[in-house]
Amino acid sequence: MSKGWWWLAIGAVAVAAWAARPDSPDTDTSADSPAASTATKTPAPAPKSAESKPKPTPSTTDWWTDYDPAHFAVQVKRSAAAAKVDPQLLMAILYNESYKPHDPEFERAWLRIDSNPALGIANMHRAAFEDTQRGSRFAGRKWEELPDHPELAIEAAAWHLRDLAARLPSKPRTELKKHELIALGYNAGQGNMRAFARGVKPGSQAQSYLDRLRDNWDKSGEALRA
């Protein structure tokens, strides 16, 4: 897991840029279950406009301008039910991964300068997406579609969480809860998740991701009940 660098100018392809650039996880990550995302620093918030804006919904074409995972509660519940995963965990993952805006144009621009970017509202890397989609209902979709299709990003994240849950040891030797281990697996990969389940202490960056998950947990439940 790695911390990233933010707010870079990318010339003609974007007016202003922000993104996370991963380095390496806390421990060896299993190749057969790559990390979906990598931890990063939270960027400074953009100045708020004095003029209030209505909150967008998934049906609007510019939902990313005032992005809030709660807008996708219906899609989260639907995908979680299909994958048989905890919808609160799926929603919490979206909150954890909302540290940067998800403007589709920026993400496509970033593809041209980053060798290993994460796309979509669930910040999924290509390897994790392709590993998850084998035999899935979205097997014919492409990773490059994620910026424009938040519903696909949510579905892929749900099924990735399902796969991670299936790879947990039957009897973890840790005080971490099952949903916390799965979230760490989403961020750091199956290898790290299984190590944490055996009692290995998360490193500082994994702990930061876990702390954010705990901070977002109650808010995620409320978003699903609203």
Coordinates of N, CA and C in Angstrom, one line a residue:
M1 N 0.9 -1.2 0.0 CA 0.0 0.0 0.0 C 0.9 1.2 0.0
S2 N 0.5 2.3 -0.6 CA 1.4 3.5 -0.7 C 0.6 4.8 -0.6
K3 N 1.4 5.8 -0.3 CA 0.8 7.1 -0.3 C 1.1 7.7 -1.6
G4 N 0.2 8.7 -2.0 CA 0.3 9.2 -3.4 C 0.7 10.6 -3.4
W5 N 0.8 11.1 -4.7 CA 1.1 12.5 -4.9 C 0.0 13.1 -5.7
W6 N -0.3 14.4 -5.4 CA -1.6 15.0 -5.8 C -1.4 16.3 -6.5
W7 N -2.5 16.7 -7.2 CA -2.7 18.0 -7.7 C -1.5 18.4 -8.7
L8 N -1.3 17.6 -9.7 CA -0.3 17.8 -10.7 C -0.9 18.4 -12.0
A9 N -0.2 19.4 -12.5 CA -0.7 19.9 -13.8 C -0.4 18.9 -14.9
I10 N -1.3 18.7 -15.8 CA -1.1 17.8 -16.9 C -1.3 18.5 -18.3
G11 N -1.0 19.8 -18.3 CA -1.0 20.5 -19.5 C -2.3 20.5 -20.3
A12 N -2.1 20.1 -21.6 CA -3.3 20.2 -22.5 C -4.4 19.2 -22.2
V13 N -4.0 18.1 -21.5 CA -5.1 17.1 -21.3 C -5.9 17.4 -20.1
A14 N -5.5 18.3 -19.2 CA -6.4 18.7 -18.1 C -6.0 20.0 -17.5
V15 N -6.9 20.8 -17.0 CA -6.5 22.1 -16.4 C -5.9 21.9 -15.1
A16 N -6.4 21.0 -14.3 CA -5.8 20.7 -13.0 C -5.9 19.2 -12.7
A17 N -4.9 18.6 -12.1 CA -4.9 17.1 -11.9 C -4.7 16.8 -10.5
W18 N -5.2 15.6 -10.1 CA -5.1 15.1 -8.7 C -5.2 13.6 -8.9
A19 N -4.3 12.8 -8.3 CA -4.4 11.4 -8.4 C -3.4 10.7 -7.4
A20 N -3.5 9.4 -7.2 CA -2.7 8.6 -6.4 C -1.8 7.8 -7.2
R21 N -0.5 7.7 -6.8 CA 0.4 6.9 -7.6 C 1.0 5.8 -6.6
P22 N 0.6 4.5 -6.8 CA 1.0 3.5 -5.9 C 2.5 3.1 -6.0
D23 N 3.1 2.7 -4.9 CA 4.4 2.1 -5.0 C 4.4 0.6 -4.6
S24 N 4.3 0.3 -3.3 CA 4.3 -1.1 -2.9 C 3.5 -1.3 -1.7
P25 N 2.9 -2.5 -1.5 CA 2.1 -2.8 -0.3 C 2.9 -3.0 0.9
D26 N 2.3 -3.1 2.1 CA 3.0 -3.3 3.3 C 3.7 -4.7 3.3
T27 N 3.1 -5.7 2.7 CA 3.7 -7.0 2.6 C 3.5 -7.5 1.2
D28 N 4.1 -8.7 0.9 CA 3.9 -9.2 -0.4 C 2.4 -9.5 -0.7
T29 N 2.0 -9.0 -1.9 CA 0.6 -9.2 -2.3 C 0.5 -10.4 -3.2
S30 N -0.5 -11.2 -3.0 CA -0.7 -12.4 -3.8 C -1.0 -12.0 -5.2
A31 N -0.4 -12.6 -6.2 CA -0.6 -12.3 -7.6 C -1.9 -12.7 -8.1
D32 N -2.6 -13.7 -7.4 CA -3.9 -14.2 -7.9 C -5.0 -13.3 -7.4
S33 N -4.7 -12.4 -6.6 CA -5.8 -11.5 -6.1 C -5.2 -10.1 -5.8
P34 N -5.0 -9.3 -6.9 CA -4.3 -8.0 -6.8 C -5.2 -7.1 -6.0
A35 N -4.5 -6.1 -5.4 CA -5.2 -5.1 -4.7 C -6.1 -4.3 -5.6
A36 N -7.3 -4.0 -5.2 CA -8.2 -3.2 -6.0 C -7.8 -1.7 -6.0
S37 N -7.3 -1.2 -4.8 CA -6.9 0.2 -4.7 C -5.7 0.3 -3.8
T38 N -5.2 1.5 -3.8 CA -4.0 1.8 -2.9 C -4.3 3.0 -2.1
A39 N -3.8 3.0 -0.8 CA -4.1 4.2 0.0 C -3.3 5.4 -0.4
T40 N -3.9 6.6 -0.2 CA -3.3 7.8 -0.5 C -3.6 8.9 0.5
K41 N -2.9 10.0 0.4 CA -3.2 11.1 1.2 C -4.5 11.7 0.7
T42 N -5.2 12.4 1.6 CA -6.4 13.1 1.2 C -6.0 14.5 0.7
P43 N -6.4 14.9 -0.5 CA -6.0 16.2 -1.0 C -6.8 17.3 -0.3
A44 N -6.2 18.5 -0.3 CA -6.9 19.6 0.3 C -8.2 19.9 -0.4
P45 N -9.2 20.2 0.3 CA -10.5 20.4 -0.3 C -10.5 21.6 -1.3
A46 N -11.3 21.5 -2.4 CA -11.4 22.6 -3.3 C -12.2 23.7 -2.7
P47 N -12.0 24.9 -3.1 CA -12.8 26.0 -2.5 C -14.2 25.8 -2.9
K48 N -15.1 26.1 -2.0 CA -16.5 25.9 -2.2 C -17.1 27.2 -2.9
S49 N -18.0 27.0 -3.8 CA -18.6 28.1 -4.5 C -19.6 28.7 -3.5
A50 N -19.7 30.0 -3.6 CA -20.7 30.7 -2.7 C -22.1 30.4 -3.1
E51 N -22.3 30.0 -4.3 CA -23.6 29.7 -4.8 C -23.9 28.2 -4.6
S52 N -24.9 27.9 -3.9 CA -25.3 26.5 -3.5 C -25.7 25.8 -4.8
K53 N -25.4 24.4 -4.8 CA -25.8 23.6 -6.0 C -26.7 22.5 -5.5
P54 N -27.6 22.1 -6.3 CA -28.4 20.9 -5.9 C -27.6 19.7 -6.0
K55 N -27.8 18.7 -5.0 CA -27.1 17.5 -5.0 C -27.4 16.7 -6.3
P56 N -26.4 16.1 -7.0 CA -26.6 15.4 -8.1 C -27.1 14.0 -7.8
T57 N -27.7 13.3 -8.8 CA -28.2 11.9 -8.6 C -27.5 11.1 -9.7
P58 N -27.5 9.8 -9.5 CA -26.8 9.0 -10.6 C -27.4 9.2 -12.0
S59 N -28.6 9.7 -12.1 CA -29.2 9.9 -13.4 C -28.6 11.1 -14.1
T60 N -28.0 12.0 -13.4 CA -27.5 13.2 -14.1 C -26.1 12.9 -14.7
T61 N -25.8 13.6 -15.7 CA -24.6 13.3 -16.5 C -23.3 13.9 -15.8
D62 N -23.5 14.8 -14.8 CA -22.3 15.3 -14.1 C -22.3 15.0 -12.6
W63 N -22.7 13.8 -12.3 CA -22.7 13.4 -10.9 C -21.4 13.6 -10.1
W64 N -20.3 13.6 -10.8 CA -19.0 13.7 -10.2 C -18.7 15.1 -9.7
T65 N -19.5 16.1 -10.1 CA -19.2 17.5 -9.7 C -19.5 17.7 -8.2
D66 N -20.4 16.9 -7.6 CA -20.7 17.0 -6.2 C -20.8 15.5 -5.7
Y67 N -19.8 14.7 -5.9 CA -19.9 13.3 -5.7 C -20.1 13.0 -4.2
D68 N -21.1 12.1 -3.9 CA -21.3 11.5 -2.6 C -21.7 10.1 -2.8
P69 N -21.0 9.1 -2.3 CA -21.4 7.7 -2.5 C -22.9 7.4 -2.1
A70 N -23.5 8.2 -1.2 CA -24.8 8.0 -0.8 C -25.8 8.1 -1.9
H71 N -25.4 8.9 -3.0 CA -26.3 9.0 -4.2 C -26.5 7.6 -4.8
F72 N -25.6 6.7 -4.6 CA -25.7 5.4 -5.2 C -26.1 4.3 -4.3
A73 N -26.9 4.6 -3.3 CA -27.4 3.6 -2.3 C -28.2 2.5 -3.0
V74 N -29.0 2.8 -3.9 CA -29.8 1.8 -4.6 C -28.9 0.8 -5.3
Q75 N -27.9 1.3 -6.1 CA -27.0 0.4 -6.8 C -26.2 -0.4 -5.8
V76 N -25.8 0.2 -4.7 CA -25.0 -0.5 -3.7 C -25.8 -1.7 -3.2
K77 N -27.0 -1.4 -2.8 CA -27.8 -2.5 -2.2 C -28.1 -3.6 -3.2
R78 N -28.3 -3.2 -4.5 CA -28.6 -4.2 -5.5 C -27.4 -5.1 -5.8
S79 N -26.2 -4.4 -6.0 CA -25.0 -5.2 -6.2 C -24.6 -6.1 -5.1
A80 N -24.7 -5.5 -3.9 CA -24.3 -6.3 -2.7 C -25.2 -7.5 -2.5
A81 N -26.5 -7.4 -2.8 CA -27.4 -8.5 -2.7 C -27.0 -9.6 -3.7
A82 N -26.7 -9.2 -5.0 CA -26.4 -10.1 -6.0 C -25.1 -10.9 -5.7
A83 N -24.1 -10.1 -5.1 CA -22.8 -10.8 -4.7 C -22.8 -11.4 -3.4
K84 N -23.9 -11.2 -2.6 CA -24.0 -11.8 -1.3 C -22.9 -11.2 -0.4
V85 N -22.7 -9.9 -0.4 CA -21.8 -9.2 0.5 C -22.6 -8.2 1.3
D86 N -21.9 -7.7 2.4 CA -22.5 -6.7 3.3 C -22.6 -5.4 2.5
P87 N -23.8 -4.9 2.3 CA -24.0 -3.6 1.6 C -23.3 -2.4 2.4
Q88 N -23.2 -2.5 3.7 CA -22.6 -1.5 4.5 C -21.1 -1.5 4.2
L89 N -20.5 -2.7 4.0 CA -19.1 -2.7 3.7 C -18.9 -2.2 2.3
L90 N -19.7 -2.5 1.4 CA -19.5 -2.0 0.0 C -19.6 -0.4 0.0
M91 N -20.6 0.1 0.7 CA -20.8 1.6 0.8 C -19.6 2.2 1.5
A92 N -19.1 1.5 2.5 CA -17.9 2.1 3.2 C -16.7 2.1 2.3
I93 N -16.5 1.1 1.5 CA -15.4 1.1 0.5 C -15.5 2.3 -0.4
L94 N -16.7 2.6 -0.9 CA -16.9 3.8 -1.7 C -16.5 5.1 -1.0
Y95 N -16.9 5.2 0.3 CA -16.5 6.3 1.1 C -15.0 6.4 1.2
N96 N -14.4 5.2 1.5 CA -12.9 5.2 1.7 C -12.2 5.6 0.4
E97 N -12.8 5.3 -0.8 CA -12.2 5.6 -2.0 C -12.7 6.9 -2.6
S98 N -13.4 7.7 -1.9 CA -13.8 9.0 -2.4 C -12.9 10.1 -2.0
Y99 N -11.6 9.8 -1.7 CA -10.7 10.8 -1.3 C -10.3 11.7 -2.5
K100 N -10.6 11.3 -3.7 CA -10.3 12.2 -4.9 C -11.5 12.2 -5.7
P101 N -11.7 13.4 -6.4 CA -12.8 13.4 -7.3 C -12.7 12.4 -8.4
H102 N -13.9 12.1 -9.0 CA -13.9 11.0 -10.0 C -14.4 11.5 -11.4
D103 N -13.9 12.6 -11.8 CA -14.2 13.2 -13.1 C -13.7 12.3 -14.2
P104 N -14.6 11.7 -15.0 CA -14.2 10.8 -16.1 C -13.2 11.3 -17.0
E105 N -13.3 12.6 -17.4 CA -12.3 13.2 -18.3 C -10.9 13.2 -17.7
F106 N -10.8 13.5 -16.4 CA -9.5 13.4 -15.8 C -9.0 12.0 -15.7
E107 N -9.8 11.1 -15.4 CA -9.3 9.7 -15.3 C -8.8 9.2 -16.6
R108 N -9.5 9.5 -17.7 CA -9.0 9.1 -19.0 C -7.7 9.8 -19.4
A109 N -7.5 11.1 -19.0 CA -6.3 11.8 -19.2 C -5.2 11.1 -18.4
W110 N -5.5 10.7 -17.1 CA -4.5 10.2 -16.3 C -4.0 8.8 -16.8
L111 N -4.9 8.1 -17.6 CA -4.5 6.9 -18.2 C -3.2 7.0 -19.1
R112 N -3.1 8.2 -19.6 CA -2.0 8.4 -20.6 C -0.7 8.7 -19.9
I113 N -0.7 9.0 -18.6 CA 0.6 9.3 -18.0 C 0.9 8.4 -16.8
D114 N 0.0 7.6 -16.3 CA 0.3 6.7 -15.2 C 0.2 5.3 -15.7
S115 N 1.3 4.5 -15.3 CA 1.4 3.1 -15.8 C 0.5 2.2 -15.0
N116 N -0.1 2.6 -13.9 CA -0.9 1.7 -13.1 C -2.0 2.5 -12.3
P117 N -2.9 3.1 -13.1 CA -3.9 3.9 -12.5 C -5.0 3.1 -11.9
A118 N -5.8 3.7 -11.0 CA -7.1 3.1 -10.6 C -8.2 3.9 -11.1
L119 N -9.3 3.3 -11.6 CA -10.4 4.0 -12.2 C -11.7 3.7 -11.5
G120 N -12.6 4.7 -11.8 CA -13.9 4.5 -11.3 C -14.1 4.9 -9.8
I121 N -15.4 5.0 -9.4 CA -15.6 5.4 -8.0 C -15.2 4.5 -6.9
A122 N -14.8 3.2 -7.3 CA -14.3 2.3 -6.4 C -12.7 2.2 -6.5
N123 N -12.2 3.0 -7.3 CA -10.7 3.1 -7.5 C -10.1 1.7 -7.8
M124 N -10.5 1.0 -8.8 CA -10.1 -0.3 -9.1 C -9.0 -0.3 -10.2
H125 N -7.9 -1.1 -9.8 CA -6.9 -1.3 -10.8 C -7.3 -2.3 -11.8
R126 N -6.6 -2.3 -13.0 CA -7.0 -3.2 -14.1 C -6.9 -4.7 -13.6
A127 N -5.8 -5.0 -13.0 CA -5.6 -6.4 -12.6 C -6.7 -6.9 -11.7
A128 N -7.1 -6.1 -10.8 CA -8.2 -6.5 -9.9 C -9.5 -6.7 -10.6
F129 N -9.8 -5.8 -11.5 CA -11.0 -5.8 -12.3 C -11.0 -7.1 -13.1
E130 N -9.9 -7.4 -13.8 CA -9.9 -8.5 -14.7 C -9.9 -9.8 -14.0
D131 N -9.3 -9.8 -12.8 CA -9.3 -11.0 -11.9 C -10.7 -11.3 -11.4
T132 N -11.5 -10.2 -11.1 CA -12.8 -10.4 -10.6 C -13.8 -10.7 -11.7
Q133 N -13.7 -10.2 -12.9 CA -14.7 -10.4 -13.9 C -14.8 -11.7 -14.5
R134 N -13.8 -12.6 -14.3 CA -13.9 -13.9 -14.9 C -15.1 -14.7 -14.4
G135 N -16.0 -15.1 -15.3 CA -17.2 -15.8 -15.0 C -18.3 -15.0 -14.4
S136 N -18.1 -13.6 -14.3 CA -19.1 -12.8 -13.7 C -20.1 -12.3 -14.8
R137 N -21.1 -11.6 -14.3 CA -22.2 -11.1 -15.2 C -21.6 -9.9 -16.0
F138 N -20.5 -9.3 -15.6 CA -19.9 -8.2 -16.4 C -18.7 -8.7 -17.1
A139 N -18.6 -9.9 -17.5 CA -17.4 -10.5 -18.1 C -17.0 -9.8 -19.4
G140 N -18.1 -9.3 -20.1 CA -17.8 -8.7 -21.4 C -17.5 -7.2 -21.3
R141 N -17.5 -6.6 -20.1 CA -17.2 -5.2 -20.0 C -15.7 -5.0 -19.9
K142 N -15.3 -3.7 -20.1 CA -13.9 -3.3 -20.0 C -13.6 -2.4 -18.8
W143 N -12.4 -2.6 -18.3 CA -11.9 -1.8 -17.2 C -12.0 -0.3 -17.5
E144 N -11.7 0.0 -18.8 CA -11.7 1.4 -19.2 C -13.0 2.1 -19.2
E145 N -14.1 1.3 -19.0 CA -15.5 1.8 -18.9 C -15.8 2.4 -17.5
L146 N -14.9 2.0 -16.5 CA -15.3 2.4 -15.1 C -15.5 3.9 -14.9
P147 N -14.7 4.8 -15.5 CA -14.9 6.2 -15.2 C -16.3 6.7 -15.6
D148 N -16.9 6.2 -16.6 CA -18.2 6.6 -17.1 C -19.4 5.8 -16.6
H149 N -19.1 4.7 -15.9 CA -20.2 3.9 -15.5 C -20.0 3.5 -14.0
P150 N -20.5 4.4 -13.1 CA -20.3 4.1 -11.7 C -21.1 2.8 -11.3
E151 N -22.2 2.5 -12.0 CA -22.9 1.2 -11.6 C -22.0 0.0 -11.9
L152 N -21.2 0.1 -12.9 CA -20.3 -1.0 -13.2 C -19.2 -1.1 -12.2
A153 N -18.7 0.1 -11.8 CA -17.6 0.1 -10.7 C -18.2 -0.5 -9.4
I154 N -19.4 -0.2 -9.1 CA -20.0 -0.7 -7.8 C -20.2 -2.2 -7.9
E155 N -20.6 -2.7 -9.1 CA -20.8 -4.1 -9.3 C -19.5 -4.9 -9.2
A156 N -18.5 -4.3 -9.8 CA -17.2 -5.0 -9.8 C -16.6 -5.0 -8.4
A157 N -16.8 -3.9 -7.7 CA -16.3 -3.9 -6.3 C -17.0 -4.9 -5.4
A158 N -18.3 -5.0 -5.6 CA -19.1 -6.0 -4.8 C -18.6 -7.4 -5.0
W159 N -18.4 -7.8 -6.3 CA -17.9 -9.1 -6.6 C -16.5 -9.4 -6.2
H160 N -15.7 -8.3 -6.2 CA -14.3 -8.4 -5.7 C -14.3 -8.7 -4.2
L161 N -15.2 -8.0 -3.5 CA -15.3 -8.2 -2.0 C -15.8 -9.7 -1.8
R162 N -16.7 -10.2 -2.6 CA -17.1 -11.6 -2.4 C -16.0 -12.5 -2.6
D163 N -15.1 -12.3 -3.6 CA -14.0 -13.2 -3.8 C -13.0 -13.1 -2.7
L164 N -12.8 -11.9 -2.1 CA -11.9 -11.8 -1.0 C -12.4 -12.5 0.2
A165 N -13.7 -12.4 0.5 CA -14.3 -13.1 1.6 C -14.1 -14.6 1.5
A166 N -14.2 -15.1 0.3 CA -14.0 -16.6 0.1 C -12.6 -17.0 0.3
R167 N -11.7 -16.1 0.3 CA -10.2 -16.4 0.4 C -9.7 -16.2 1.9
L168 N -10.6 -15.8 2.7 CA -10.2 -15.6 4.1 C -10.0 -16.9 4.8
P169 N -9.0 -17.0 5.7 CA -8.8 -18.3 6.5 C -10.1 -18.6 7.3
S170 N -10.4 -19.8 7.5 CA -11.7 -20.2 8.2 C -11.6 -19.8 9.6
K171 N -10.5 -19.7 10.2 CA -10.4 -19.3 11.6 C -9.3 -18.2 11.8
P172 N -9.6 -17.0 11.5 CA -8.6 -15.9 11.6 C -8.1 -15.8 13.0
R173 N -6.8 -15.5 13.2 CA -6.2 -15.3 14.5 C -5.9 -13.8 14.7
T174 N -7.0 -13.0 14.8 CA -6.8 -11.6 14.9 C -8.0 -11.0 15.6
E175 N -7.9 -9.8 16.1 CA -9.0 -9.1 16.7 C -9.8 -8.3 15.7
L176 N -9.2 -8.2 14.5 CA -9.9 -7.5 13.4 C -11.2 -8.3 13.0
K177 N -12.2 -7.5 12.7 CA -13.5 -8.1 12.3 C -13.4 -8.5 10.8
K178 N -14.3 -9.4 10.5 CA -14.3 -10.0 9.1 C -14.4 -8.9 8.1
H179 N -15.3 -7.9 8.3 CA -15.5 -6.9 7.2 C -14.2 -6.0 7.2
E180 N -13.5 -5.8 8.3 CA -12.3 -5.0 8.3 C -11.2 -5.8 7.5
L181 N -11.1 -7.1 7.7 CA -10.1 -7.8 6.9 C -10.4 -7.8 5.4
I182 N -11.7 -7.9 5.1 CA -12.0 -7.9 3.6 C -11.7 -6.5 3.1
A183 N -12.0 -5.4 3.8 CA -11.6 -4.1 3.3 C -10.1 -3.9 3.1
L184 N -9.4 -4.5 4.1 CA -7.9 -4.4 3.9 C -7.5 -5.2 2.7
G185 N -8.1 -6.3 2.4 CA -7.8 -7.1 1.2 C -8.2 -6.3 0.0
Y186 N -9.2 -5.5 0.0 CA -9.6 -4.7 -1.1 C -8.5 -3.7 -1.4
N187 N -7.9 -3.2 -0.4 CA -6.9 -2.1 -0.5 C -5.5 -2.7 -0.8
A188 N -5.2 -3.8 -0.1 CA -3.8 -4.3 -0.1 C -3.6 -5.6 -0.8
G189 N -4.7 -6.3 -1.2 CA -4.6 -7.6 -1.8 C -4.8 -8.8 -0.9
Q190 N -5.1 -9.9 -1.5 CA -5.3 -11.1 -0.8 C -4.2 -11.5 0.1
G191 N -3.0 -11.4 -0.4 CA -1.8 -11.8 0.4 C -1.7 -11.1 1.7
N192 N -1.8 -9.8 1.7 CA -1.8 -9.0 2.9 C -3.0 -9.3 3.8
M193 N -4.2 -9.5 3.2 CA -5.4 -9.8 4.0 C -5.2 -11.1 4.8
R194 N -4.7 -12.1 4.1 CA -4.4 -13.4 4.8 C -3.4 -13.2 5.9
A195 N -2.4 -12.4 5.6 CA -1.3 -12.2 6.7 C -1.9 -11.5 7.9
F196 N -2.8 -10.5 7.6 CA -3.4 -9.8 8.7 C -4.3 -10.7 9.5
A197 N -5.0 -11.7 8.8 CA -5.9 -12.6 9.4 C -5.1 -13.6 10.3
R198 N -3.8 -13.8 10.0 CA -2.9 -14.7 10.8 C -2.4 -13.9 12.0
G199 N -2.6 -12.7 12.1 CA -2.2 -11.9 13.2 C -1.1 -10.9 13.0
V200 N -0.6 -10.8 11.7 CA 0.4 -9.8 11.3 C -0.3 -8.4 11.5
K201 N 0.5 -7.5 12.2 CA -0.1 -6.2 12.4 C 0.0 -5.4 11.1
P202 N -1.1 -4.7 10.8 CA -1.1 -3.8 9.6 C 0.0 -2.7 9.7
G203 N 0.6 -2.4 8.6 CA 1.5 -1.3 8.6 C 0.8 0.0 8.7
S204 N 1.6 1.1 8.7 CA 1.0 2.4 8.9 C -0.1 2.8 7.8
Q205 N 0.2 2.4 6.6 CA -0.7 2.8 5.5 C -2.0 1.9 5.5
A206 N -1.8 0.6 5.8 CA -3.0 -0.2 6.0 C -3.8 0.2 7.2
Q207 N -3.1 0.6 8.2 CA -3.8 1.1 9.4 C -4.6 2.4 9.1
S208 N -4.0 3.2 8.3 CA -4.7 4.4 7.9 C -6.0 4.1 7.1
Y209 N -5.9 3.1 6.2 CA -7.1 2.7 5.5 C -8.2 2.1 6.4
L210 N -7.7 1.3 7.4 CA -8.6 0.8 8.4 C -9.3 1.8 9.2
D211 N -8.5 2.8 9.7 CA -9.1 3.9 10.5 C -10.1 4.7 9.7
R212 N -9.9 4.9 8.4 CA -10.9 5.6 7.6 C -12.2 4.7 7.4
L213 N -12.0 3.4 7.3 CA -13.1 2.5 7.2 C -14.0 2.6 8.5
R214 N -13.3 2.6 9.6 CA -14.1 2.7 10.9 C -14.8 4.1 11.0
D215 N -14.1 5.1 10.5 CA -14.7 6.5 10.6 C -15.9 6.5 9.7
N216 N -15.9 5.8 8.5 CA -17.0 5.9 7.6 C -18.1 4.8 7.8
W217 N -17.9 3.9 8.8 CA -18.8 2.8 8.9 C -20.2 3.2 9.2
D218 N -20.4 4.1 10.3 CA -21.8 4.5 10.7 C -22.4 5.3 9.6
K219 N -21.6 6.2 8.9 CA -22.1 7.0 7.9 C -22.6 6.2 6.7
S220 N -21.9 5.1 6.4 CA -22.3 4.2 5.4 C -23.6 3.5 5.7
G221 N -23.8 3.1 6.9 CA -25.1 2.5 7.3 C -26.2 3.5 7.1
E222 N -26.0 4.7 7.5 CA -27.0 5.8 7.4 C -27.4 6.0 6.0
A223 N -26.4 6.0 5.1 CA -26.6 6.3 3.7 C -27.5 5.2 3.1
L224 N -27.4 4.0 3.6 CA -28.3 2.9 3.0 C -29.7 3.0 3.6
R225 N -29.8 3.6 4.7 CA -31.2 3.7 5.4 C -32.0 4.9 4.9
A226 N -31.2 5.8 4.3 CA -31.9 7.1 3.9 C -32.9 6.9 2.8

